[in-house]
Each structure stands twice: as structure tokens, then as C-alpha cells.
XYZ file of C-alpha atoms in Angstrom:
422
model
C 74.611 127.341 118.042
C 76.330 126.566 121.343
C 80.022 127.427 121.320
C 82.952 127.195 123.641
C 84.097 130.567 122.425
C 83.053 133.458 120.279
C 84.927 135.134 117.531
C 85.174 136.000 113.919
C 85.461 133.565 111.097
C 88.115 132.716 108.649
C 88.497 129.804 106.441
C 90.598 126.884 105.792
C 89.848 123.562 104.732
C 91.794 120.565 104.823
C 90.251 117.643 103.624
C 91.088 115.621 100.731
C 87.526 115.166 100.691
C 85.876 118.252 99.877
C 83.253 119.787 101.886
C 80.676 122.238 100.811
C 81.330 125.601 102.273
C 78.753 128.002 103.377
C 78.694 129.822 106.565
C 78.372 130.058 110.206
C 79.055 133.730 109.569
C 81.880 136.009 110.389
C 81.481 139.435 111.738
C 81.392 142.165 109.128
C 84.281 143.941 110.808
C 86.550 140.901 111.000
C 90.140 141.301 109.854
C 91.204 140.075 106.468
C 92.683 136.601 106.689
C 94.263 134.262 104.171
C 94.146 130.606 105.081
C 96.012 127.842 103.306
C 94.583 124.408 102.748
C 96.507 121.352 101.574
C 94.132 118.636 100.426
C 94.268 115.219 98.820
C 92.696 114.472 95.459
C 89.708 112.116 95.586
C 88.746 112.416 91.952
C 89.540 109.918 89.231
C 89.619 112.434 86.394
C 89.950 116.152 85.745
C 86.172 116.391 85.601
C 85.733 115.505 89.277
C 89.095 116.437 90.736
C 89.152 117.741 94.265
C 90.812 120.909 92.971
C 87.780 121.664 90.830
C 85.478 120.814 93.692
C 87.355 123.018 96.156
C 87.537 125.911 93.721
C 83.765 125.957 93.483
C 83.321 125.723 97.231
C 85.852 128.438 97.955
C 84.185 130.766 95.495
C 80.882 130.167 97.225
C 82.369 130.687 100.661
C 84.291 133.838 99.822
C 81.154 135.518 98.473
C 79.714 135.296 101.961
C 82.998 136.056 103.696
C 84.720 138.853 101.718
C 87.432 139.238 104.363
C 88.575 135.641 103.911
C 90.793 134.263 101.163
C 91.246 130.518 100.889
C 94.294 129.236 99.054
C 93.853 125.555 98.146
C 96.594 123.203 96.971
C 95.561 119.678 95.998
C 98.017 116.780 95.743
C 97.672 113.106 94.924
C 97.642 110.606 97.759
C 101.136 109.601 96.666
C 102.413 113.068 97.540
C 100.153 114.854 100.017
C 101.554 113.444 103.286
C 105.122 114.061 102.161
C 104.283 117.592 101.026
C 102.782 118.541 104.374
C 105.726 117.011 106.216
C 108.126 119.093 104.130
C 106.131 122.271 104.762
C 106.099 121.682 108.513
C 109.819 120.890 108.564
C 110.492 124.143 106.735
C 108.542 126.128 109.327
C 105.803 126.867 106.815
C 102.889 124.742 108.012
C 99.546 125.196 106.258
C 96.620 126.321 108.354
C 94.930 123.012 107.710
C 95.814 119.756 106.017
C 93.919 116.622 105.142
C 96.325 113.721 105.505
C 96.499 110.081 106.523
C 97.889 110.494 110.052
C 97.987 113.197 112.688
C 99.430 111.773 115.914
C 103.076 112.639 115.215
C 102.147 116.298 114.726
C 100.001 116.231 117.867
C 102.880 114.775 119.868
C 105.044 117.692 118.752
C 102.374 120.121 119.992
C 101.759 121.500 116.499
C 98.002 120.990 116.285
C 94.912 122.556 117.777
C 92.705 120.084 119.595
C 89.151 119.637 118.375
C 87.685 121.242 121.481
C 89.794 124.359 120.891
C 88.091 124.771 117.524
C 84.665 123.192 117.232
C 81.292 123.935 118.721
C 80.017 121.386 121.212
C 77.290 120.240 118.829
C 79.723 119.712 115.952
C 82.161 117.676 118.009
C 79.346 115.616 119.534
C 78.091 114.698 116.056
C 81.213 112.686 115.181
C 80.581 108.948 115.172
C 82.044 107.595 118.397
C 84.561 105.235 116.796
C 86.050 108.071 114.752
C 86.128 110.547 117.607
C 88.055 108.091 119.775
C 90.340 107.121 116.883
C 91.278 110.794 116.585
C 92.563 110.987 120.158
C 96.055 111.063 121.580
C 96.195 110.578 125.354
C 92.469 111.265 125.616
C 92.458 114.504 123.611
C 91.072 114.655 120.082
C 93.454 116.196 117.555
C 92.421 114.294 114.449
C 89.064 115.396 113.082
C 87.614 112.760 110.749
C 86.083 114.012 107.549
C 85.170 110.989 105.477
C 85.426 107.263 105.837
C 85.246 104.055 103.908
C 85.271 100.354 104.455
C 86.405 97.599 102.133
C 84.416 94.891 100.394
C 85.528 92.316 97.847
C 84.436 93.459 94.381
C 84.072 90.859 91.648
C 83.285 91.149 87.954
C 79.912 89.443 87.490
C 80.391 88.963 83.754
C 83.754 87.237 84.126
C 82.425 85.112 86.972
C 79.362 84.046 84.974
C 81.491 83.120 81.973
C 83.660 80.926 84.208
C 80.689 79.466 86.100
C 81.865 80.889 89.430
C 80.198 82.214 92.553
C 81.565 84.838 94.926
C 84.122 83.318 97.333
C 83.663 83.110 101.081
C 87.018 81.561 101.989
C 90.627 81.982 100.888
C 90.616 78.569 99.235
C 87.527 79.505 97.226
C 89.132 82.813 96.250
C 92.243 81.006 95.009
C 90.149 78.490 93.093
C 88.122 81.265 91.473
C 91.309 83.115 90.579
C 92.740 79.984 88.961
C 89.597 79.546 86.863
C 89.705 83.189 85.805
C 93.373 82.840 84.841
C 92.494 79.827 82.703
C 89.932 82.016 80.927
C 92.614 84.581 80.117
C 91.665 87.239 82.704
C 94.616 89.641 83.046
C 94.321 90.134 86.817
C 92.409 87.213 88.393
C 92.922 88.867 91.785
C 94.488 92.331 91.802
C 96.823 92.711 94.791
C 97.921 96.372 95.019
C 100.856 96.493 97.420
C 102.463 99.496 95.716
C 103.429 102.718 97.452
C 100.063 104.415 97.095
C 98.041 102.401 99.589
C 99.810 99.163 100.448
C 99.023 99.652 104.118
C 95.304 99.272 103.351
C 95.460 96.103 101.256
C 97.860 94.615 103.782
C 95.617 95.382 106.745
C 92.561 93.891 105.060
C 94.404 90.637 104.456
C 95.880 90.572 107.974
C 92.421 91.024 109.493
C 91.000 88.277 107.318
C 93.688 85.948 108.692
C 92.842 86.750 112.305
C 95.707 89.182 112.813
C 96.329 92.864 112.252
C 98.864 95.577 112.920
C 98.219 95.565 116.662
C 97.388 93.035 119.367
C 96.306 92.980 123.007
C 93.267 95.143 122.250
C 95.390 97.577 120.311
C 97.827 98.296 123.113
C 100.913 97.111 121.242
C 102.140 96.289 117.759
C 101.966 92.667 116.664
C 103.059 92.944 113.047
C 105.190 89.805 113.136
C 102.535 87.615 114.788
C 102.131 84.001 113.719
C 98.762 84.861 112.154
C 100.271 87.606 110.025
C 103.155 85.424 108.898
C 100.674 82.718 107.895
C 98.589 85.224 105.935
C 101.468 86.605 103.891
C 102.879 83.136 103.356
C 99.537 82.061 101.899
C 99.472 85.113 99.629
C 103.012 84.403 98.467
C 102.516 80.693 97.827
C 98.863 80.372 96.816
C 98.183 83.585 94.898
C 101.321 85.404 93.778
C 103.412 82.273 93.355
C 100.768 80.666 91.160
C 100.517 83.688 88.881
C 97.012 84.610 90.025
C 97.660 88.313 90.709
C 98.415 89.502 87.186
C 101.435 90.662 85.194
C 102.508 93.488 87.536
C 104.363 92.568 90.725
C 102.157 93.410 93.735
C 104.795 95.792 95.093
C 104.624 97.767 91.838
C 100.818 97.838 91.529
C 99.099 100.889 92.997
C 95.494 100.988 94.111
C 94.494 103.583 91.489
C 95.899 101.412 88.699
C 94.131 98.331 90.069
C 90.842 100.226 90.231
C 91.301 101.471 86.670
C 91.974 97.926 85.474
C 88.814 96.710 87.209
C 86.800 99.480 85.554
C 88.262 98.352 82.216
C 87.078 94.785 82.767
C 90.567 93.348 83.269
C 90.234 92.297 86.927
C 88.271 89.393 88.320
C 88.424 90.361 92.008
C 89.930 92.995 94.256
C 89.324 94.766 97.546
C 87.607 98.074 96.938
C 86.001 101.009 98.686
C 82.815 102.811 97.588
C 84.533 105.016 94.997
C 85.092 101.963 92.823
C 81.341 101.553 92.328
C 81.097 104.791 90.374
C 84.221 104.075 88.335
C 83.005 100.626 87.320
C 79.468 101.759 86.578
C 80.718 104.507 84.272
C 82.516 101.881 82.191
C 79.553 99.519 82.169
C 81.181 96.859 84.331
C 78.663 94.678 86.163
C 80.005 93.937 89.628
C 79.050 92.331 92.892
C 80.307 93.064 96.398
C 80.737 90.673 99.323
C 82.604 90.757 102.643
C 86.276 89.845 102.431
C 86.820 86.056 102.467
C 88.693 84.638 105.431
C 90.430 81.390 106.255
C 87.244 79.558 107.238
C 84.523 81.953 106.090
C 83.741 85.594 105.512
C 85.868 87.938 107.595
C 84.138 89.116 110.746
C 86.077 92.388 110.961
C 86.519 94.644 107.955
C 89.071 97.379 107.588
C 87.788 100.889 108.074
C 89.578 104.023 106.937
C 89.090 107.599 108.008
C 90.943 110.545 106.508
C 91.813 113.290 108.924
C 91.397 117.023 109.140
C 94.184 118.718 111.052
C 94.622 122.356 112.040
C 98.136 123.652 112.675
C 98.745 126.255 115.371
C 101.637 128.027 113.688
C 99.588 130.766 112.026
C 96.991 131.198 114.737
C 93.407 131.843 113.567
C 91.851 129.312 115.961
C 88.575 131.243 116.132
C 88.329 131.589 112.386
C 89.269 128.006 111.673
C 86.777 126.743 114.236
C 83.886 128.744 112.806
C 84.721 127.528 109.332
C 84.910 123.901 110.420
C 81.551 124.136 112.119
C 80.130 125.061 108.735
C 82.073 122.349 106.919
C 80.679 119.696 109.255
C 77.102 120.801 108.780
C 74.954 117.826 107.791
C 74.178 119.005 104.273
C 77.840 119.672 103.536
C 79.036 116.321 104.847
C 76.376 114.623 102.725
C 77.317 116.609 99.633
C 80.958 115.614 99.801
C 80.225 111.977 100.664
C 77.867 111.658 97.728
C 80.232 113.352 95.303
C 82.999 110.830 95.988
C 81.028 107.786 97.190
C 82.506 107.971 100.670
C 80.928 107.358 104.048
C 80.107 110.229 106.402
C 81.765 110.477 109.791
C 78.913 112.260 111.540
C 75.883 110.604 113.087
C 73.448 113.055 111.501
C 74.664 112.450 107.941
C 74.898 108.687 108.502
C 71.293 108.605 109.654
C 70.215 110.273 106.418
C 72.299 107.966 104.239
C 71.020 104.839 105.942
C 67.469 105.525 104.767
C 67.701 107.761 101.686
C 66.880 105.925 98.450
C 69.656 107.716 96.570
C 72.263 106.234 98.918
C 71.173 102.587 98.747
C 74.355 101.512 96.935
C 76.445 102.682 99.883
C 74.494 100.746 102.498
C 76.613 97.564 102.316
C 79.604 99.717 103.268
C 77.664 101.556 105.967
C 76.662 98.200 107.449
C 80.313 97.149 107.656
C 81.431 100.381 109.308
C 80.364 99.759 112.934
C 82.356 96.507 113.028
C 85.362 97.824 111.175
C 88.844 98.276 112.592
C 90.785 101.435 111.816
C 94.493 101.987 111.386
C 96.256 102.680 114.709
C 96.311 106.358 113.809
C 96.382 107.509 117.417
C 99.919 106.150 117.805
C 102.642 108.674 117.067
C 104.557 105.898 115.352
C 101.866 105.099 112.794
C 103.080 107.477 110.085
C 106.509 105.845 110.204
C 105.061 102.333 110.255
C 102.667 103.068 107.403
C 105.496 104.443 105.263
C 107.595 101.367 105.989
C 104.744 99.030 105.046
C 104.291 100.864 101.749
C 107.982 100.500 100.975
C 108.639 96.925 102.059
C 105.523 94.755 102.139
C 105.562 93.928 98.429
C 108.874 92.177 98.922
C 107.294 89.659 101.284
C 105.131 88.008 98.632
C 107.406 87.802 95.596
C 109.514 84.826 94.603
C 112.434 84.619 97.015
C 110.740 86.953 99.491
C 110.433 86.084 103.171
C 107.182 87.024 104.936
C 108.810 86.220 108.271
C 111.799 88.489 107.663
C 109.773 91.375 106.231
C 107.247 91.325 109.068
C 110.003 91.072 111.671
C 111.688 94.087 110.118
C 108.452 96.053 110.195
C 107.896 95.087 113.837
C 111.377 96.358 114.688
C 110.647 99.606 112.841
C 107.397 99.987 114.793
C 109.062 99.393 118.154
C 111.845 101.874 117.376
C 109.278 104.461 116.307
C 107.292 103.837 119.489
C 110.374 104.496 121.595
C 111.179 107.661 119.694
C 114.367 106.394 118.078
């Protein structure tokens, strides 16, 4: 295996996604090292929690690397970014962390770059769009570990009972939602704009309206654009205002709760990523998946999401961390994690396998969307601040008495202040 450097191995893992550990091998005389991993939980129950998954992987890894101890702490997506931020602020950064953004830490010179850690072959295997999305000023600090795209899920049984077909436009979606409401469906369209993942639902809708968080080819924020104002105004007036989004205010509805309601047969439609397939199938819900409807037809650009592996410099161990990550990104390990949690791989080698393997056929609609997807502006140091602000405020734009124009203008101001370092 071609490397930029040589050295012993130690372990860490930071990926809310779990990767199967194994080994690029450490020298038998390597020093004892304890590495701390903070990871997000991708499971939907205790049976498939990321903690359980990591515990098994760590046990396997430590058998082959007796001089390495891996201490794993798993937190929900509601808490993991905040927890890491608190640890860093206290001068107690973990060795690695799997979180939603990395650029602010990179700007503060707290992270190793990918080429300080990974072998040439490992780094070259990242899909190009993810490798570039992980860069700040041309240097890659964010290492993608898993990805997903969004499709519109719909309950086939509820649609058949109402005589509906999958929508291709916003107007069709609203009409379908109205028919489902008339049939007593609890959530005709579930609109999760709660604190867990509001930035994702928001971005999908903004893209479907021809806007997004950025403009001018991603060079600047455009949160308060006319297209975005029109999109949120439509949501406020034509969905939320007509009682088509269910009994919970969008700003109070989290993605996990919306997914659970869909799996319980209480949701007609919602935006979902691949994990929802497994949840719904376990409960016997028959579902279909189509690209997100847009103003005049199906959305041309879907939202893509990548979760990021970061490695903090505070404790050293660059050689050990790099050797471990080379093993984590091995094709079989990337595939194992992706299949466990119905996520998309971020490496070309694993994607090639998934695109043809019969066992992965259910994921192909998401894989097909991935090359044309748009990711969060994670390379901007301001994104963590902007994302947090969206989670906190966006729900207020679509409720009765809310002002999409005012909320989006406030978010644009927050973004510009964060960009300038205020």
C-alpha cells in the first residue's frame, strides 16, 4: 500500500456511521495508545444502535492491535455537534469526531488534513464531489464517510385508497395532501422543521423552488433570494396554512419522529433518505419513492448529504490515526457500514459494487440521484452557525403569523456576519 509516511498504528474512529475495523497493521513494538471517538447514532433502536455496532468493531480491532484502546462515545444527532464543540472549547478535543460540519475547526487550525493522514490510494478513492466538498482553501480537512440523498416517499396503501398517483409538481403534492387529509390521514405531508434536521428539509424545498442556501455558483449566500421567499411562502400558505402537515407544528416536528410516523402508517408523504426504507419495511408499510416535486415538474437537483470524519491535532497520533483510517475506508468496510444503515458509500470502489450488486438494488434510486445532488456549503467556516440558526428559526417562517421574508432576511444577516467573523 503506497503511503506518504510510515509509522505505527493506533485507532480512532469518528463516524456516526460505523465502519468495520480490521487492520492495516501496527508494528508489534508500537506504544500503547488510547484514542477517543465521538460518533453519532444512526440506529433507530437499541438493536442496531451505533454504540452496539462500534463496540463489536472495536473488539475486533483491538484483538489485532493489543496496544490500542478505543474509547467510543455515541450521541444522538441532536447532541453530537454540541458535545464536540463543548469538548473542544474545554481543551479536551477527542482524537476523532463524526459531525455535521468541519470547516470552523479547520479554520482554527485544529484538524489534520486528509493528506497528513491517509494513504494516496485511500484519498484517491473518495468520490470527487465529496473530496472537493471536504476542502477549505483547496485543502481537504473533512473526510466523508457516508452519504445520502433525498427522495419523496409516499404510502402506496393510503394513495391507492384515495385514488392518487405520486406527485410531480407542488400543486399535485398539495392536491394529494388535501385528499389524504379528507381520508383522515394524520400527516398528509410531514414537514419536519424541528431542531434535529431542519436544515435538510429546508434545503430540499429551496432546491425544488429553484433556490438554495447559496448563489453565484456557491460563491455567496443567497438565503433571502426571491426564489426562497416564494418557496417558504407557498409552504406557509398552501400546505401548513391549510392544515396539510399534521397536528404537530413543523418547527416542533423532528425528522426521527416523522420517520417513525411514516413507519406506523400515519404519513402520506415526506422527504426521506435510504434509512427510511428499512424502517418502513419492518412495519409492513408499502411505499414508493420518486424525485422531489418542483414548481413545474420533478426537481432537477436533489439534496445530497455527507457526514464527516474529522481528526483533531490536539493529542497527536497522526500516524496511528492515518493507518486506522486507511483500514476503515477499505472497500469491504465501507460496504458493511453502508449496508447496515442503508446509506450511500463515499468511495468509488464501494459505489461501483453497490451499483451492480443484487442485494443493493433498493439503494440504486438514491445512488442515481447522487451525482446530480447538491451538498450543504460545508466548506464555509460559517456553515455550522448558519445551520444552527436554520434549525432554530425556520419553523417560524411557515406558521400562522410567520413571515418568510423576515425569517430568511434574518438568516441571511446571520450568514453574512458569520462569514465576516463577527
